[in-house]
Amino acid sequence: MACVSPDGKPTGSGTKMLRAIKSGAGFPEEIAKDTGLPIFRVRSGLRELTQAGLVELKSDNYVLTENGSELIE
Amino acid sequence: MEEVKEQTSSLPRLGDPAPAFEAVTTHGILKLQDFKGSWLVLFSHPADFTPVCTTEFIAFAEIHPALRKRGVELLGLSVDSVSSHIAWVRNVEEKTGTKIPFPIIADLSKEVSLAYGMIHPGQSKTETVRCVFIIDDKQIIRTILYYPLTTGRNMQEILRIIDALQTTDADAVATPANWRPGDMVVVPPPSTQEAAEERVKQNYECVDWYLCKKKL
């Protein structure tokens, strides 16, 4: 996986995305702008981060879960 | 024979929606819809660790910044494993200094290759030929190029086609033979006699009423 390692921890690009979400970016386009990652990487990365339980979709906005918040503190 | 017939009948055509896919790539699992809003050059190569393909990958990496300036992403494909792709791109970087910045589909099941008609049994029953699908931001197929196994692709032509398509979309014009950005463009031919008569009064450069060019 590109954004989450087999051990469940975020990769470099996964960490970038988590940081962008923490700083308020909630839409894929905003996360792409903040991280400099192409939009296709952000969309696929958000799927991975969601499956790993690190982010969740709330009212059309991506936000960190408790686990996601702990990982980037 | 049945297999060949099935593959031929499923060939996508210009103007069709690009066949959807979900595929394992060197950048994780990607879906066609992940690229929505960007243009996409989806291209296949016969196999990793082969000479012509290596020259093409270096050339694709070289035009990657120019493509991104045009809002275009690149996505490679072959019937190889993701481990093979990773080993190959690492080898290319080690031997040539060129980093491959775009994802490559590992299409071991041939699901994507068959959906896009990339396997031409007359050339090879197991390898994909050198296909290029230019897919627009609405995920419609705008150009299809097929090259034989022995002929490497021309990157400048791929850039030229994208420039032409994007110019056509932006300005409702066509582009003449050997057109390059900055050249005159073709004004769409008139569809009525009245329009044809008015056409010659316009400030176009006309050979006759049906062939007029203008500067953008």
PDB file of C-alpha atoms in Angstrom:
ATOM      1  CA  MET A   1       0.000   0.000   0.000  1.00  0.00           C
ATOM      2  CA  ALA A   2       1.185   3.477  -0.786  1.00  0.00           C
ATOM      3  CA  CYS A   3      -0.034   5.370   2.277  1.00  0.00           C
ATOM      4  CA  VAL A   4      -0.121   2.698   4.967  1.00  0.00           C
ATOM      5  CA  SER A   5       2.698   0.200   5.660  1.00  0.00           C
ATOM      6  CA  PRO A   6       1.951  -3.489   6.260  1.00  0.00           C
ATOM      7  CA  ASP A   7       2.432  -2.795  10.007  1.00  0.00           C
ATOM      8  CA  GLY A   8      -0.482  -0.339   9.891  1.00  0.00           C
ATOM      9  CA  LYS A   9       1.670   2.788  10.238  1.00  0.00           C
ATOM     10  CA  PRO A  10       1.421   5.586   7.673  1.00  0.00           C
ATOM     11  CA  THR A  11       4.171   5.942   5.063  1.00  0.00           C
ATOM     12  CA  GLY A  12       5.768   9.310   4.266  1.00  0.00           C
ATOM     13  CA  SER A  13       2.940  10.291   1.930  1.00  0.00           C
ATOM     14  CA  GLY A  14       0.369   8.918   4.390  1.00  0.00           C
ATOM     15  CA  THR A  15       1.856  11.058   7.166  1.00  0.00           C
ATOM     16  CA  LYS A  16       1.767  14.131   4.906  1.00  0.00           C
ATOM     17  CA  MET A  17      -1.910  13.527   4.267  1.00  0.00           C
ATOM     18  CA  LEU A  18      -2.693  13.015   7.960  1.00  0.00           C
ATOM     19  CA  ARG A  19      -0.906  16.292   8.788  1.00  0.00           C
ATOM     20  CA  ALA A  20      -2.875  18.129   6.087  1.00  0.00           C
ATOM     21  CA  ILE A  21      -6.138  16.736   7.466  1.00  0.00           C
ATOM     22  CA  LYS A  22      -5.111  17.698  10.984  1.00  0.00           C
ATOM     23  CA  SER A  23      -4.489  21.257   9.818  1.00  0.00           C
ATOM     24  CA  GLY A  24      -8.016  21.485   8.422  1.00  0.00           C
ATOM     25  CA  ALA A  25      -7.938  20.137   4.869  1.00  0.00           C
ATOM     26  CA  GLY A  26     -11.037  17.982   4.545  1.00  0.00           C
ATOM     27  CA  PHE A  27     -11.602  17.555   0.814  1.00  0.00           C
ATOM     28  CA  PRO A  28      -9.311  15.537  -1.483  1.00  0.00           C
ATOM     29  CA  GLU A  29      -8.562  18.655  -3.575  1.00  0.00           C
ATOM     30  CA  GLU A  30      -7.504  20.588  -0.452  1.00  0.00           C
ATOM     31  CA  ILE A  31      -5.342  17.709   0.743  1.00  0.00           C
ATOM     32  CA  ALA A  32      -3.714  17.506  -2.701  1.00  0.00           C
ATOM     33  CA  LYS A  33      -2.994  21.236  -2.621  1.00  0.00           C
ATOM     34  CA  ASP A  34      -1.555  21.116   0.910  1.00  0.00           C
ATOM     35  CA  THR A  35       0.594  18.022   0.363  1.00  0.00           C
ATOM     36  CA  GLY A  36       1.656  18.561  -3.258  1.00  0.00           C
ATOM     37  CA  LEU A  37       0.518  15.007  -4.011  1.00  0.00           C
ATOM     38  CA  PRO A  38      -1.396  14.373  -7.240  1.00  0.00           C
ATOM     39  CA  ILE A  39      -5.157  14.050  -6.781  1.00  0.00           C
ATOM     40  CA  PHE A  40      -5.173  10.352  -7.775  1.00  0.00           C
ATOM     41  CA  ARG A  41      -2.680   9.578  -5.011  1.00  0.00           C
ATOM     42  CA  VAL A  42      -4.795  11.482  -2.488  1.00  0.00           C
ATOM     43  CA  ARG A  43      -8.008   9.684  -3.465  1.00  0.00           C
ATOM     44  CA  SER A  44      -6.389   6.232  -3.276  1.00  0.00           C
ATOM     45  CA  GLY A  45      -4.511   7.211  -0.106  1.00  0.00           C
ATOM     46  CA  LEU A  46      -7.729   8.304   1.587  1.00  0.00           C
ATOM     47  CA  ARG A  47      -9.213   4.874   0.852  1.00  0.00           C
ATOM     48  CA  GLU A  48      -6.202   3.234   2.492  1.00  0.00           C
ATOM     49  CA  LEU A  49      -6.170   5.553   5.498  1.00  0.00           C
ATOM     50  CA  THR A  50      -9.901   5.003   5.948  1.00  0.00           C
ATOM     51  CA  GLN A  51      -9.509   1.209   5.773  1.00  0.00           C
ATOM     52  CA  ALA A  52      -6.662   1.430   8.301  1.00  0.00           C
ATOM     53  CA  GLY A  53      -8.957   3.347  10.660  1.00  0.00           C
ATOM     54  CA  LEU A  54      -6.787   6.480  10.625  1.00  0.00           C
ATOM     55  CA  VAL A  55      -9.285   8.825   8.952  1.00  0.00           C
ATOM     56  CA  GLU A  56     -13.043   8.872   8.523  1.00  0.00           C
ATOM     57  CA  LEU A  57     -15.549  10.729   6.405  1.00  0.00           C
ATOM     58  CA  LYS A  58     -17.824  12.997   8.415  1.00  0.00           C
ATOM     59  CA  SER A  59     -20.357  15.213   6.613  1.00  0.00           C
ATOM     60  CA  ASP A  60     -18.357  14.955   3.343  1.00  0.00           C
ATOM     61  CA  ASN A  61     -15.147  16.001   5.143  1.00  0.00           C
ATOM     62  CA  TYR A  62     -12.205  13.788   5.975  1.00  0.00           C
ATOM     63  CA  VAL A  63     -11.196  14.013   9.631  1.00  0.00           C
ATOM     64  CA  LEU A  64      -8.685  12.123  11.771  1.00  0.00           C
ATOM     65  CA  THR A  65      -9.864   9.278  13.950  1.00  0.00           C
ATOM     66  CA  GLU A  66      -8.509   8.911  17.474  1.00  0.00           C
ATOM     67  CA  ASN A  67      -5.913   6.442  16.167  1.00  0.00           C
ATOM     68  CA  GLY A  68      -4.946   8.812  13.362  1.00  0.00           C
ATOM     69  CA  SER A  69      -4.550  11.722  15.784  1.00  0.00           C
ATOM     70  CA  GLU A  70      -2.330   9.673  18.091  1.00  0.00           C
ATOM     71  CA  LEU A  71      -0.024   8.670  15.227  1.00  0.00           C
ATOM     72  CA  ILE A  72       0.931  12.174  14.198  1.00  0.00           C
ATOM     73  CA  GLU A  73       1.207  13.778  17.614  1.00  0.00           C
TER      74      GLU A  73
ATOM     75  CA  MET B   1      -9.853 -18.089 -32.358  1.00  0.00           C
ATOM     76  CA  GLU B   2     -12.750 -17.433 -29.970  1.00  0.00           C
ATOM     77  CA  GLU B   3     -10.371 -15.594 -27.634  1.00  0.00           C
ATOM     78  CA  VAL B   4      -9.146 -13.362 -30.476  1.00  0.00           C
ATOM     79  CA  LYS B   5     -12.735 -12.618 -31.534  1.00  0.00           C
ATOM     80  CA  GLU B   6     -13.716 -11.670 -27.996  1.00  0.00           C
ATOM     81  CA  GLN B   7     -10.718  -9.355 -27.617  1.00  0.00           C
ATOM     82  CA  THR B   8     -11.442  -7.662 -30.947  1.00  0.00           C
ATOM     83  CA  SER B   9     -15.086  -7.040 -30.139  1.00  0.00           C
ATOM     84  CA  SER B  10     -14.256  -5.396 -26.809  1.00  0.00           C
ATOM     85  CA  LEU B  11     -11.859  -2.807 -28.235  1.00  0.00           C
ATOM     86  CA  PRO B  12     -12.775   0.614 -26.872  1.00  0.00           C
ATOM     87  CA  ARG B  13     -13.300   3.398 -29.375  1.00  0.00           C
ATOM     88  CA  LEU B  14     -12.772   7.141 -29.500  1.00  0.00           C
ATOM     89  CA  GLY B  15     -15.530   9.012 -27.691  1.00  0.00           C
ATOM     90  CA  ASP B  16     -16.363   6.035 -25.466  1.00  0.00           C
ATOM     91  CA  PRO B  17     -16.139   6.321 -21.681  1.00  0.00           C
ATOM     92  CA  ALA B  18     -12.837   4.730 -20.640  1.00  0.00           C
ATOM     93  CA  PRO B  19     -13.439   1.255 -19.178  1.00  0.00           C
ATOM     94  CA  ALA B  20     -13.419   1.441 -15.371  1.00  0.00           C
ATOM     95  CA  PHE B  21     -10.764  -0.512 -13.494  1.00  0.00           C
ATOM     96  CA  GLU B  22      -9.323  -1.110 -10.067  1.00  0.00           C
ATOM     97  CA  ALA B  23      -5.732  -2.276 -10.289  1.00  0.00           C
ATOM     98  CA  VAL B  24      -2.652  -3.039  -8.235  1.00  0.00           C
ATOM     99  CA  THR B  25       0.077  -0.541  -9.125  1.00  0.00           C
ATOM    100  CA  THR B  26       3.484   0.529  -7.918  1.00  0.00           C
ATOM    101  CA  HIS B  27       1.659   3.377  -6.109  1.00  0.00           C
ATOM    102  CA  GLY B  28      -0.926   1.162  -4.399  1.00  0.00           C
ATOM    103  CA  ILE B  29      -4.394   0.219  -5.575  1.00  0.00           C
ATOM    104  CA  LEU B  30      -5.699   2.738  -8.082  1.00  0.00           C
ATOM    105  CA  LYS B  31      -9.091   3.108  -9.727  1.00  0.00           C
ATOM    106  CA  LEU B  32      -9.763   4.913 -12.988  1.00  0.00           C
ATOM    107  CA  GLN B  33     -12.072   7.263 -11.087  1.00  0.00           C
ATOM    108  CA  ASP B  34      -9.123   8.394  -8.937  1.00  0.00           C
ATOM    109  CA  PHE B  35      -7.931  10.302 -12.024  1.00  0.00           C
ATOM    110  CA  LYS B  36     -11.227  12.133 -12.640  1.00  0.00           C
ATOM    111  CA  GLY B  37     -10.583  15.821 -13.194  1.00  0.00           C
ATOM    112  CA  SER B  38      -7.125  15.147 -14.640  1.00  0.00           C
ATOM    113  CA  TRP B  39      -6.283  14.010 -18.149  1.00  0.00           C
ATOM    114  CA  LEU B  40      -4.661  10.604 -18.223  1.00  0.00           C
ATOM    115  CA  VAL B  41      -2.191   8.905 -20.556  1.00  0.00           C
ATOM    116  CA  LEU B  42      -2.658   5.183 -19.948  1.00  0.00           C
ATOM    117  CA  PHE B  43       0.020   3.261 -21.786  1.00  0.00           C
ATOM    118  CA  SER B  44       1.068  -0.360 -21.976  1.00  0.00           C
ATOM    119  CA  HIS B  45       4.480  -1.858 -22.596  1.00  0.00           C
ATOM    120  CA  PRO B  46       5.351  -5.464 -23.475  1.00  0.00           C
ATOM    121  CA  ALA B  47       7.521  -6.360 -20.477  1.00  0.00           C
ATOM    122  CA  ASP B  48       9.808  -5.068 -17.741  1.00  0.00           C
ATOM    123  CA  PHE B  49      13.583  -5.323 -18.165  1.00  0.00           C
ATOM    124  CA  THR B  50      13.394  -5.093 -21.961  1.00  0.00           C
ATOM    125  CA  PRO B  51      15.426  -2.627 -24.005  1.00  0.00           C
ATOM    126  CA  VAL B  52      12.872  -0.638 -26.008  1.00  0.00           C
ATOM    127  CA  CYS B  53      10.552  -0.364 -22.981  1.00  0.00           C
ATOM    128  CA  THR B  54      13.411   0.950 -20.867  1.00  0.00           C
ATOM    129  CA  THR B  55      14.120   3.712 -23.384  1.00  0.00           C
ATOM    130  CA  GLU B  56      10.414   4.559 -23.441  1.00  0.00           C
ATOM    131  CA  PHE B  57      10.133   4.722 -19.661  1.00  0.00           C
ATOM    132  CA  ILE B  58      13.058   7.114 -19.483  1.00  0.00           C
ATOM    133  CA  ALA B  59      11.401   9.202 -22.209  1.00  0.00           C
ATOM    134  CA  PHE B  60       8.023   9.151 -20.427  1.00  0.00           C
ATOM    135  CA  ALA B  61       9.759  10.255 -17.205  1.00  0.00           C
ATOM    136  CA  GLU B  62      11.386  13.107 -19.154  1.00  0.00           C
ATOM    137  CA  ILE B  63       8.038  14.443 -20.415  1.00  0.00           C
ATOM    138  CA  HIS B  64       6.297  13.903 -17.059  1.00  0.00           C
ATOM    139  CA  PRO B  65       6.782  17.547 -15.920  1.00  0.00           C
ATOM    140  CA  ALA B  66       5.491  18.834 -19.279  1.00  0.00           C
ATOM    141  CA  LEU B  67       2.466  16.574 -18.978  1.00  0.00           C
ATOM    142  CA  ARG B  68       1.693  17.694 -15.433  1.00  0.00           C
ATOM    143  CA  LYS B  69       1.820  21.330 -16.599  1.00  0.00           C
ATOM    144  CA  ARG B  70      -0.995  20.368 -18.976  1.00  0.00           C
ATOM    145  CA  GLY B  71      -2.972  18.651 -16.195  1.00  0.00           C
ATOM    146  CA  VAL B  72      -2.089  15.182 -17.471  1.00  0.00           C
ATOM    147  CA  GLU B  73      -1.108  12.143 -15.381  1.00  0.00           C
ATOM    148  CA  LEU B  74       0.759   9.076 -16.632  1.00  0.00           C
ATOM    149  CA  LEU B  75      -0.112   5.460 -15.848  1.00  0.00           C
ATOM    150  CA  GLY B  76       1.895   2.540 -17.240  1.00  0.00           C
ATOM    151  CA  LEU B  77       0.818  -1.092 -17.540  1.00  0.00           C
ATOM    152  CA  SER B  78       2.220  -4.484 -18.386  1.00  0.00           C
ATOM    153  CA  VAL B  79       1.474  -8.108 -17.637  1.00  0.00           C
ATOM    154  CA  ASP B  80       4.183  -8.256 -14.952  1.00  0.00           C
ATOM    155  CA  SER B  81       4.059  -8.403 -11.163  1.00  0.00           C
ATOM    156  CA  VAL B  82       4.344  -5.350  -8.956  1.00  0.00           C
ATOM    157  CA  SER B  83       7.633  -6.766  -7.584  1.00  0.00           C
ATOM    158  CA  SER B  84       8.996  -6.947 -11.127  1.00  0.00           C
ATOM    159  CA  HIS B  85       7.907  -3.348 -11.794  1.00  0.00           C
ATOM    160  CA  ILE B  86       9.540  -2.155  -8.567  1.00  0.00           C
ATOM    161  CA  ALA B  87      12.782  -4.018  -9.326  1.00  0.00           C
ATOM    162  CA  TRP B  88      12.828  -2.630 -12.864  1.00  0.00           C
ATOM    163  CA  VAL B  89      12.193   1.038 -11.955  1.00  0.00           C
ATOM    164  CA  ARG B  90      14.851   0.765  -9.237  1.00  0.00           C
ATOM    165  CA  ASN B  91      17.256  -0.696 -11.803  1.00  0.00           C
ATOM    166  CA  VAL B  92      16.465   2.075 -14.301  1.00  0.00           C
ATOM    167  CA  GLU B  93      17.180   4.689 -11.621  1.00  0.00           C
ATOM    168  CA  GLU B  94      20.388   2.952 -10.526  1.00  0.00           C
ATOM    169  CA  LYS B  95      21.736   2.513 -14.074  1.00  0.00           C
ATOM    170  CA  THR B  96      20.531   5.723 -15.729  1.00  0.00           C
ATOM    171  CA  GLY B  97      19.772   8.144 -12.890  1.00  0.00           C
ATOM    172  CA  THR B  98      16.170   8.527 -14.092  1.00  0.00           C
ATOM    173  CA  LYS B  99      13.494   8.184 -11.420  1.00  0.00           C
ATOM    174  CA  ILE B 100      10.176   6.867 -12.727  1.00  0.00           C
ATOM    175  CA  PRO B 101       7.635   9.163 -11.051  1.00  0.00           C
ATOM    176  CA  PHE B 102       4.380   7.633 -12.290  1.00  0.00           C
ATOM    177  CA  PRO B 103       2.534   4.445 -11.248  1.00  0.00           C
ATOM    178  CA  ILE B 104       2.596   1.207 -13.245  1.00  0.00           C
ATOM    179  CA  ILE B 105      -0.264  -1.311 -13.229  1.00  0.00           C
ATOM    180  CA  ALA B 106       0.704  -4.923 -12.515  1.00  0.00           C
ATOM    181  CA  ASP B 107      -1.895  -6.557 -14.752  1.00  0.00           C
ATOM    182  CA  LEU B 108      -1.156 -10.227 -14.124  1.00  0.00           C
ATOM    183  CA  SER B 109      -4.845 -11.113 -14.522  1.00  0.00           C
ATOM    184  CA  LYS B 110      -4.904  -9.171 -17.856  1.00  0.00           C
ATOM    185  CA  GLU B 111      -8.181  -7.639 -16.722  1.00  0.00           C
ATOM    186  CA  VAL B 112      -7.222  -4.093 -17.715  1.00  0.00           C
ATOM    187  CA  SER B 113      -5.277  -5.184 -20.829  1.00  0.00           C
ATOM    188  CA  LEU B 114      -8.302  -7.022 -22.207  1.00  0.00           C
ATOM    189  CA  ALA B 115     -10.733  -4.236 -21.318  1.00  0.00           C
ATOM    190  CA  TYR B 116      -8.592  -1.799 -23.308  1.00  0.00           C
ATOM    191  CA  GLY B 117      -7.681  -4.192 -26.148  1.00  0.00           C
ATOM    192  CA  MET B 118      -3.985  -4.031 -25.367  1.00  0.00           C
ATOM    193  CA  ILE B 119      -3.176  -7.644 -26.256  1.00  0.00           C
ATOM    194  CA  HIS B 120      -2.934  -8.248 -29.988  1.00  0.00           C
ATOM    195  CA  PRO B 121      -2.448 -12.006 -30.449  1.00  0.00           C
ATOM    196  CA  GLY B 122      -0.899 -11.491 -33.903  1.00  0.00           C
ATOM    197  CA  GLN B 123       1.960  -9.702 -32.117  1.00  0.00           C
ATOM    198  CA  SER B 124       2.038 -11.648 -28.842  1.00  0.00           C
ATOM    199  CA  LYS B 125      -0.467 -13.766 -26.953  1.00  0.00           C
ATOM    200  CA  THR B 126       1.042 -12.921 -23.568  1.00  0.00           C
ATOM    201  CA  GLU B 127       2.456  -9.403 -23.807  1.00  0.00           C
ATOM    202  CA  THR B 128       0.681  -6.100 -24.309  1.00  0.00           C
ATOM    203  CA  VAL B 129       1.595  -4.115 -27.420  1.00  0.00           C
ATOM    204  CA  ARG B 130       2.626  -0.478 -27.069  1.00  0.00           C
ATOM    205  CA  CYS B 131      -0.763   1.212 -26.629  1.00  0.00           C
ATOM    206  CA  VAL B 132      -1.435   4.798 -25.663  1.00  0.00           C
ATOM    207  CA  PHE B 133      -4.881   5.868 -24.501  1.00  0.00           C
ATOM    208  CA  ILE B 134      -5.360   9.584 -24.006  1.00  0.00           C
ATOM    209  CA  ILE B 135      -8.315   9.992 -21.659  1.00  0.00           C
ATOM    210  CA  ASP B 136      -9.731  13.426 -20.898  1.00  0.00           C
ATOM    211  CA  ASP B 137     -10.713  14.909 -17.550  1.00  0.00           C
ATOM    212  CA  LYS B 138     -14.255  13.551 -17.982  1.00  0.00           C
ATOM    213  CA  GLN B 139     -12.787  10.069 -18.555  1.00  0.00           C
ATOM    214  CA  ILE B 140     -13.683   9.909 -22.253  1.00  0.00           C
ATOM    215  CA  ILE B 141     -11.203   8.246 -24.626  1.00  0.00           C
ATOM    216  CA  ARG B 142      -9.895  10.963 -26.935  1.00  0.00           C
ATOM    217  CA  THR B 143      -6.993   9.248 -28.702  1.00  0.00           C
ATOM    218  CA  ILE B 144      -5.779   5.684 -29.157  1.00  0.00           C
ATOM    219  CA  LEU B 145      -2.330   4.894 -30.541  1.00  0.00           C
ATOM    220  CA  TYR B 146      -0.955   1.416 -31.178  1.00  0.00           C
ATOM    221  CA  TYR B 147       2.708   0.782 -31.832  1.00  0.00           C
ATOM    222  CA  PRO B 148       4.223  -2.627 -32.597  1.00  0.00           C
ATOM    223  CA  LEU B 149       6.523  -4.366 -30.137  1.00  0.00           C
ATOM    224  CA  THR B 150       9.626  -3.314 -32.052  1.00  0.00           C
ATOM    225  CA  THR B 151       8.921   0.424 -32.365  1.00  0.00           C
ATOM    226  CA  GLY B 152       9.410   2.830 -29.464  1.00  0.00           C
ATOM    227  CA  ARG B 153       6.897   5.645 -29.099  1.00  0.00           C
ATOM    228  CA  ASN B 154       7.424   9.321 -29.987  1.00  0.00           C
ATOM    229  CA  MET B 155       6.886  11.421 -26.851  1.00  0.00           C
ATOM    230  CA  GLN B 156       6.715  14.711 -28.753  1.00  0.00           C
ATOM    231  CA  GLU B 157       3.771  13.353 -30.753  1.00  0.00           C
ATOM    232  CA  ILE B 158       1.970  12.437 -27.533  1.00  0.00           C
ATOM    233  CA  LEU B 159       2.504  15.982 -26.212  1.00  0.00           C
ATOM    234  CA  ARG B 160       1.436  17.428 -29.561  1.00  0.00           C
ATOM    235  CA  ILE B 161      -1.817  15.436 -29.561  1.00  0.00           C
ATOM    236  CA  ILE B 162      -2.622  16.589 -26.018  1.00  0.00           C
ATOM    237  CA  ASP B 163      -1.927  20.210 -26.978  1.00  0.00           C
ATOM    238  CA  ALA B 164      -4.159  19.810 -30.032  1.00  0.00           C
ATOM    239  CA  LEU B 165      -7.015  18.209 -28.071  1.00  0.00           C
ATOM    240  CA  GLN B 166      -6.884  20.808 -25.317  1.00  0.00           C
ATOM    241  CA  THR B 167      -6.771  23.624 -27.903  1.00  0.00           C
ATOM    242  CA  THR B 168      -9.770  22.127 -29.692  1.00  0.00           C
ATOM    243  CA  ASP B 169     -11.688  21.948 -26.413  1.00  0.00           C
ATOM    244  CA  ALA B 170     -10.782  25.474 -25.357  1.00  0.00           C
ATOM    245  CA  ASP B 171     -11.344  27.265 -28.677  1.00  0.00           C
ATOM    246  CA  ALA B 172     -13.742  25.057 -30.700  1.00  0.00           C
ATOM    247  CA  VAL B 173     -11.291  24.721 -33.576  1.00  0.00           C
ATOM    248  CA  ALA B 174      -9.486  21.895 -35.348  1.00  0.00           C
ATOM    249  CA  THR B 175      -5.759  21.567 -35.968  1.00  0.00           C
ATOM    250  CA  PRO B 176      -4.185  20.972 -39.380  1.00  0.00           C
ATOM    251  CA  ALA B 177      -1.508  18.489 -40.372  1.00  0.00           C
ATOM    252  CA  ASN B 178       1.744  18.833 -38.453  1.00  0.00           C
ATOM    253  CA  TRP B 179       0.206  21.546 -36.243  1.00  0.00           C
ATOM    254  CA  ARG B 180       2.221  22.768 -33.302  1.00  0.00           C
ATOM    255  CA  PRO B 181       1.184  25.223 -30.577  1.00  0.00           C
ATOM    256  CA  GLY B 182       1.377  28.757 -31.996  1.00  0.00           C
ATOM    257  CA  ASP B 183       0.523  27.663 -35.558  1.00  0.00           C
ATOM    258  CA  MET B 184      -2.719  28.731 -37.211  1.00  0.00           C
ATOM    259  CA  VAL B 185      -5.766  26.569 -36.462  1.00  0.00           C
ATOM    260  CA  VAL B 186      -8.576  25.402 -38.728  1.00  0.00           C
ATOM    261  CA  VAL B 187     -11.960  27.066 -38.345  1.00  0.00           C
ATOM    262  CA  PRO B 188     -14.732  24.425 -38.367  1.00  0.00           C
ATOM    263  CA  PRO B 189     -16.329  24.213 -41.839  1.00  0.00           C
ATOM    264  CA  PRO B 190     -19.669  25.975 -42.299  1.00  0.00           C
ATOM    265  CA  SER B 191     -22.761  23.809 -42.266  1.00  0.00           C
ATOM    266  CA  THR B 192     -25.054  26.049 -44.315  1.00  0.00           C
ATOM    267  CA  GLN B 193     -24.758  27.951 -47.591  1.00  0.00           C
ATOM    268  CA  GLU B 194     -25.335  31.240 -45.775  1.00  0.00           C
ATOM    269  CA  ALA B 195     -22.541  30.492 -43.335  1.00  0.00           C
ATOM    270  CA  ALA B 196     -20.257  29.582 -46.262  1.00  0.00           C
ATOM    271  CA  GLU B 197     -20.945  32.957 -47.939  1.00  0.00           C
ATOM    272  CA  GLU B 198     -20.330  34.822 -44.691  1.00  0.00           C
ATOM    273  CA  ARG B 199     -17.205  32.822 -44.046  1.00  0.00           C
ATOM    274  CA  VAL B 200     -15.292  34.369 -46.970  1.00  0.00           C
ATOM    275  CA  LYS B 201     -15.992  37.872 -45.597  1.00  0.00           C
ATOM    276  CA  GLN B 202     -14.370  37.066 -42.265  1.00  0.00           C
ATOM    277  CA  ASN B 203     -10.773  37.917 -41.558  1.00  0.00           C
ATOM    278  CA  TYR B 204      -9.642  34.344 -41.996  1.00  0.00           C
ATOM    279  CA  GLU B 205      -6.905  32.984 -44.187  1.00  0.00           C
ATOM    280  CA  CYS B 206      -8.968  30.883 -46.609  1.00  0.00           C
ATOM    281  CA  VAL B 207      -8.000  28.550 -49.437  1.00  0.00           C
ATOM    282  CA  ASP B 208     -11.712  28.324 -50.151  1.00  0.00           C
ATOM    283  CA  TRP B 209     -14.924  28.464 -48.096  1.00  0.00           C
ATOM    284  CA  TYR B 210     -14.334  25.004 -46.590  1.00  0.00           C
ATOM    285  CA  LEU B 211     -10.691  25.497 -45.553  1.00  0.00           C
ATOM    286  CA  CYS B 212     -10.078  28.573 -43.453  1.00  0.00           C
ATOM    287  CA  LYS B 213      -7.435  29.134 -40.827  1.00  0.00           C
ATOM    288  CA  LYS B 214      -7.012  31.730 -38.106  1.00  0.00           C
ATOM    289  CA  LYS B 215      -4.530  32.667 -35.438  1.00  0.00           C
ATOM    290  CA  LEU B 216      -5.551  32.131 -31.848  1.00  0.00           C
TER     291      LEU B 216
END
